[in-house]
Amino acid sequence: MPLMIFRGIFVFKRIVYMKENKFEFTFEEYADSSELNEKDAWLLNEARLLTETAYAPYSNFFVGAAAMLANGEVVAGTNQENASYPVGICAERVLLGNAATLFPGIAIDTLAISYNSDSIKSDHPISPCGMCRQALLEYEGRIHKPIRLILGGMEGKVLVIQSAIQLLPFAFTSNELK
Ligand code: THU
């Protein structure tokens, strides 16, 4: 190790072999849904309408999810809560279960997520919870196709993300089990 003289005192200079890495990803941001192309605006509107069929008497946070599949079919999901709170399930995972059951093996091209509430304004995007991120990337992995996400409230800013895996850096995947 090289020695350095610092104010008359010998100090050891630490040699650091650490490599600095970073995760980065690009996403699109729109001021509101009127800036989206027609197909995306339609799908986000479906998600907004679906909030009406959510069952969320405990949180009053009604989430709607609508997916456009590669075969042109549209699949829906809404959050379904339960008096035993942990039993409740998010809109995204309801949708994934529906898609896998009704159209096995068919990729999800785009998934739009919106929400509504009695008590808070729905004027900005929400993004899927951690558990849903894990479920979404498993779906991407099993069909080998990215799921494009459109995130927006009932009004206001909309985000478009190219793949669910971007939302879960260092994800645990099936590769670790092989
Ligand atoms: N929720 C979803 O359905 N999706 C999300 O992305 C975030 C949260 C639900 C779970 C629960 O029923 C309610 O919203 C409040 O957390």
mmCIF file of C-alpha atoms and ligand atoms in Angstrom:
data_model
loop_
_atom_site.group_PDB
_atom_site.id
_atom_site.type_symbol
_atom_site.label_atom_id
_atom_site.label_comp_id
_atom_site.label_asym_id
_atom_site.label_seq_id
_atom_site.Cartn_x
_atom_site.Cartn_y
_atom_site.Cartn_z
ATOM 1 C CA MET A 1 0.000 0.000 0.000
ATOM 2 C CA PRO A 2 1.444 3.405 -0.907
ATOM 3 C CA LEU A 3 2.209 5.780 1.935
ATOM 4 C CA MET A 4 1.151 9.432 1.942
ATOM 5 C CA ILE A 5 2.509 12.227 4.087
ATOM 6 C CA PHE A 6 -0.303 14.331 5.507
ATOM 7 C CA ARG A 7 0.570 17.238 7.833
ATOM 8 C CA GLY A 8 3.684 15.439 8.850
ATOM 9 C CA ILE A 9 1.863 12.251 9.782
ATOM 10 C CA PHE A 10 2.145 9.046 7.829
ATOM 11 C CA VAL A 11 -1.284 7.745 6.808
ATOM 12 C CA PHE A 12 -2.194 4.715 4.760
ATOM 13 C CA LYS A 13 -4.119 5.433 1.615
ATOM 14 C CA ARG A 14 -6.873 2.864 1.290
ATOM 15 C CA ILE A 15 -7.004 1.239 -2.093
ATOM 16 C CA VAL A 16 -10.647 0.853 -2.968
ATOM 17 C CA TYR A 17 -11.636 -1.727 -5.535
ATOM 18 C CA MET A 18 -15.363 -0.966 -5.288
ATOM 19 C CA LYS A 19 -17.120 -0.456 -8.602
ATOM 20 C CA GLU A 20 -19.969 2.017 -8.676
ATOM 21 C CA ASN A 21 -23.023 0.902 -10.647
ATOM 22 C CA LYS A 22 -26.363 2.518 -11.206
ATOM 23 C CA PHE A 23 -29.805 1.650 -12.449
ATOM 24 C CA GLU A 24 -31.408 4.080 -14.860
ATOM 25 C CA PHE A 25 -34.536 3.914 -16.931
ATOM 26 C CA THR A 26 -36.431 6.229 -19.199
ATOM 27 C CA PHE A 27 -40.166 6.721 -19.037
ATOM 28 C CA GLU A 28 -42.656 8.961 -20.773
ATOM 29 C CA GLU A 29 -44.576 11.681 -18.980
ATOM 30 C CA TYR A 30 -47.732 13.336 -20.331
ATOM 31 C CA ALA A 31 -49.513 16.345 -18.839
ATOM 32 C CA ASP A 32 -52.814 14.470 -19.155
ATOM 33 C CA SER A 33 -54.516 11.662 -21.056
ATOM 34 C CA SER A 34 -55.443 13.921 -23.990
ATOM 35 C CA GLU A 35 -51.758 13.764 -25.025
ATOM 36 C CA LEU A 36 -51.799 9.959 -25.344
ATOM 37 C CA ASN A 37 -52.357 8.206 -28.642
ATOM 38 C CA GLU A 38 -55.919 7.024 -29.249
ATOM 39 C CA LYS A 39 -55.333 3.383 -28.193
ATOM 40 C CA ASP A 40 -53.562 4.292 -24.954
ATOM 41 C CA ALA A 41 -56.146 6.948 -24.087
ATOM 42 C CA TRP A 42 -58.893 4.368 -24.651
ATOM 43 C CA LEU A 43 -57.218 1.772 -22.422
ATOM 44 C CA LEU A 44 -56.603 4.263 -19.617
ATOM 45 C CA ASN A 45 -60.241 5.292 -19.845
ATOM 46 C CA GLU A 46 -61.251 1.619 -19.473
ATOM 47 C CA ALA A 47 -59.136 1.428 -16.296
ATOM 48 C CA ARG A 48 -60.814 4.594 -15.024
ATOM 49 C CA LEU A 49 -64.282 3.156 -15.688
ATOM 50 C CA LEU A 50 -63.316 -0.115 -14.012
ATOM 51 C CA THR A 51 -62.684 1.648 -10.706
ATOM 52 C CA GLU A 52 -66.496 1.521 -10.390
ATOM 53 C CA THR A 53 -66.378 -2.258 -10.001
ATOM 54 C CA ALA A 54 -63.621 -2.341 -7.385
ATOM 55 C CA TYR A 55 -64.593 -3.663 -3.957
ATOM 56 C CA ALA A 56 -62.777 -1.411 -1.530
ATOM 57 C CA PRO A 57 -65.072 -0.651 1.430
ATOM 58 C CA TYR A 58 -62.145 -0.536 3.873
ATOM 59 C CA SER A 59 -59.690 1.737 2.090
ATOM 60 C CA ASN A 60 -62.153 3.569 -0.179
ATOM 61 C CA PHE A 61 -59.346 3.398 -2.709
ATOM 62 C CA PHE A 62 -60.835 1.957 -5.885
ATOM 63 C CA VAL A 63 -58.291 0.660 -8.392
ATOM 64 C CA GLY A 64 -59.038 -0.335 -11.977
ATOM 65 C CA ALA A 65 -56.678 -2.110 -14.340
ATOM 66 C CA ALA A 66 -57.249 -2.843 -18.031
ATOM 67 C CA ALA A 67 -54.883 -4.797 -20.278
ATOM 68 C CA MET A 68 -54.665 -4.992 -24.034
ATOM 69 C CA LEU A 69 -53.424 -8.448 -24.981
ATOM 70 C CA ALA A 70 -51.348 -9.349 -28.028
ATOM 71 C CA ASN A 71 -54.439 -11.011 -29.546
ATOM 72 C CA GLY A 72 -56.502 -7.817 -29.234
ATOM 73 C CA GLU A 73 -58.571 -9.018 -26.264
ATOM 74 C CA VAL A 74 -59.020 -6.744 -23.269
ATOM 75 C CA VAL A 75 -58.787 -8.130 -19.740
ATOM 76 C CA ALA A 76 -59.810 -6.308 -16.563
ATOM 77 C CA GLY A 77 -58.984 -6.362 -12.866
ATOM 78 C CA THR A 78 -60.075 -4.383 -9.825
ATOM 79 C CA ASN A 79 -58.992 -4.519 -6.202
ATOM 80 C CA GLN A 80 -61.023 -6.872 -4.031
ATOM 81 C CA GLU A 81 -60.720 -6.189 -0.329
ATOM 82 C CA ASN A 82 -61.722 -8.351 2.608
ATOM 83 C CA ALA A 83 -62.769 -7.855 6.232
ATOM 84 C CA SER A 84 -59.657 -9.863 7.013
ATOM 85 C CA TYR A 85 -57.443 -7.185 5.493
ATOM 86 C CA PRO A 86 -54.473 -9.267 4.235
ATOM 87 C CA VAL A 87 -56.871 -11.406 2.189
ATOM 88 C CA GLY A 88 -57.566 -8.425 -0.095
ATOM 89 C CA ILE A 89 -55.957 -8.455 -3.517
ATOM 90 C CA CYS A 90 -54.802 -5.632 -5.785
ATOM 91 C CA ALA A 91 -56.334 -4.862 -9.173
ATOM 92 C CA GLU A 92 -53.127 -5.782 -11.011
ATOM 93 C CA ARG A 93 -52.950 -9.303 -9.593
ATOM 94 C CA VAL A 94 -56.658 -9.882 -10.193
ATOM 95 C CA LEU A 95 -56.019 -8.874 -13.805
ATOM 96 C CA LEU A 96 -52.992 -11.159 -14.175
ATOM 97 C CA GLY A 97 -55.005 -14.095 -12.840
ATOM 98 C CA ASN A 98 -57.808 -13.339 -15.274
ATOM 99 C CA ALA A 99 -55.425 -12.989 -18.236
ATOM 100 C CA ALA A 100 -53.558 -16.215 -17.447
ATOM 101 C CA THR A 101 -56.812 -18.116 -17.002
ATOM 102 C CA LEU A 102 -58.771 -16.782 -19.960
ATOM 103 C CA PHE A 103 -55.904 -16.403 -22.444
ATOM 104 C CA PRO A 104 -53.024 -18.648 -21.356
ATOM 105 C CA GLY A 105 -49.745 -17.971 -23.121
ATOM 106 C CA ILE A 106 -50.932 -14.693 -24.676
ATOM 107 C CA ALA A 107 -48.709 -11.686 -23.942
ATOM 108 C CA ILE A 108 -49.981 -8.521 -22.323
ATOM 109 C CA ASP A 109 -48.967 -5.629 -24.585
ATOM 110 C CA THR A 110 -50.115 -2.758 -22.407
ATOM 111 C CA LEU A 111 -51.661 -2.491 -18.955
ATOM 112 C CA ALA A 112 -53.351 0.702 -17.778
ATOM 113 C CA ILE A 113 -53.914 1.399 -14.082
ATOM 114 C CA SER A 114 -56.099 4.084 -12.547
ATOM 115 C CA TYR A 115 -57.790 4.733 -9.215
ATOM 116 C CA ASN A 116 -60.558 6.717 -7.612
ATOM 117 C CA SER A 117 -61.460 7.568 -4.053
ATOM 118 C CA ASP A 118 -64.218 9.197 -2.000
ATOM 119 C CA SER A 119 -61.736 11.051 0.145
ATOM 120 C CA ILE A 120 -58.639 11.888 -1.892
ATOM 121 C CA LYS A 121 -58.139 13.473 -5.294
ATOM 122 C CA SER A 122 -57.243 11.186 -8.164
ATOM 123 C CA ASP A 123 -55.054 13.676 -10.009
ATOM 124 C CA HIS A 124 -51.685 11.946 -10.319
ATOM 125 C CA PRO A 125 -50.433 8.464 -11.294
ATOM 126 C CA ILE A 126 -50.024 5.619 -8.814
ATOM 127 C CA SER A 127 -47.636 2.786 -9.473
ATOM 128 C CA PRO A 128 -48.086 -0.887 -8.599
ATOM 129 C CA CYS A 129 -47.206 -2.044 -5.072
ATOM 130 C CA GLY A 130 -44.129 -4.198 -4.515
ATOM 131 C CA MET A 131 -46.054 -7.456 -4.540
ATOM 132 C CA CYS A 132 -47.715 -6.560 -7.847
ATOM 133 C CA ARG A 133 -44.364 -5.567 -9.350
ATOM 134 C CA GLN A 134 -43.087 -9.043 -8.517
ATOM 135 C CA ALA A 135 -46.205 -10.620 -10.044
ATOM 136 C CA LEU A 136 -45.952 -8.459 -13.176
ATOM 137 C CA LEU A 137 -42.355 -9.336 -13.848
ATOM 138 C CA GLU A 138 -43.071 -13.051 -13.366
ATOM 139 C CA TYR A 139 -45.718 -12.648 -16.099
ATOM 140 C CA GLU A 140 -43.230 -10.894 -18.361
ATOM 141 C CA GLY A 141 -40.762 -13.706 -17.734
ATOM 142 C CA ARG A 142 -43.154 -16.545 -18.406
ATOM 143 C CA ILE A 143 -44.400 -15.048 -21.697
ATOM 144 C CA HIS A 144 -41.038 -13.494 -22.650
ATOM 145 C CA LYS A 145 -42.624 -10.147 -23.484
ATOM 146 C CA PRO A 146 -42.441 -6.824 -21.629
ATOM 147 C CA ILE A 147 -45.661 -5.368 -20.248
ATOM 148 C CA ARG A 148 -45.982 -1.671 -21.082
ATOM 149 C CA LEU A 149 -47.597 0.239 -18.221
ATOM 150 C CA ILE A 150 -49.825 3.320 -18.425
ATOM 151 C CA LEU A 151 -50.249 4.927 -15.009
ATOM 152 C CA GLY A 152 -52.731 7.714 -14.423
ATOM 153 C CA GLY A 153 -55.423 8.941 -12.084
ATOM 154 C CA MET A 154 -58.889 10.094 -13.131
ATOM 155 C CA GLU A 155 -57.203 13.276 -14.306
ATOM 156 C CA GLY A 156 -53.740 14.837 -14.457
ATOM 157 C CA LYS A 157 -50.302 13.525 -15.308
ATOM 158 C CA VAL A 158 -49.869 10.156 -17.022
ATOM 159 C CA LEU A 159 -46.721 8.027 -17.061
ATOM 160 C CA VAL A 160 -45.840 5.349 -19.607
ATOM 161 C CA ILE A 161 -43.226 2.777 -18.604
ATOM 162 C CA GLN A 162 -41.827 0.322 -21.133
ATOM 163 C CA SER A 163 -41.546 -2.761 -18.927
ATOM 164 C CA ALA A 164 -42.647 -3.799 -15.442
ATOM 165 C CA ILE A 165 -39.173 -5.141 -14.629
ATOM 166 C CA GLN A 166 -37.874 -1.575 -14.670
ATOM 167 C CA LEU A 167 -39.896 -0.948 -11.510
ATOM 168 C CA LEU A 168 -38.162 -3.704 -9.554
ATOM 169 C CA PRO A 169 -34.375 -3.499 -9.732
ATOM 170 C CA PHE A 170 -32.555 -6.529 -8.275
ATOM 171 C CA ALA A 171 -35.751 -8.548 -8.590
ATOM 172 C CA PHE A 172 -35.753 -12.151 -7.468
ATOM 173 C CA THR A 173 -36.628 -14.240 -10.506
ATOM 174 C CA SER A 174 -36.978 -17.886 -11.516
ATOM 175 C CA ASN A 175 -33.380 -17.776 -12.831
ATOM 176 C CA GLU A 176 -32.224 -18.210 -9.225
ATOM 177 C CA LEU A 177 -34.119 -21.494 -8.929
ATOM 178 C CA LYS A 178 -32.532 -23.183 -11.930
HETATM 179 N N1 THU B 1 -54.129 -1.302 -4.579
HETATM 180 C C1 THU B 1 -54.235 -1.831 -5.846
HETATM 181 O O1 THU B 1 -55.211 -2.500 -6.175
HETATM 182 N N2 THU B 1 -53.233 -1.578 -6.711
HETATM 183 C C2 THU B 1 -52.167 -0.773 -6.467
HETATM 184 O O2 THU B 1 -51.339 -0.585 -7.339
HETATM 185 C C3 THU B 1 -52.019 -0.140 -5.162
HETATM 186 C C4 THU B 1 -53.011 -0.534 -4.130
HETATM 187 C C5 THU B 1 -55.242 -1.525 -3.647
HETATM 188 C C6 THU B 1 -54.971 -2.422 -2.495
HETATM 189 C C7 THU B 1 -56.008 -1.937 -1.507
HETATM 190 O O3 THU B 1 -57.247 -2.560 -1.785
HETATM 191 C C8 THU B 1 -56.164 -0.462 -1.809
HETATM 192 O O4 THU B 1 -55.640 -0.274 -3.111
HETATM 193 C C9 THU B 1 -55.454 0.451 -0.842
HETATM 194 O O5 THU B 1 -54.150 0.060 -0.666
#
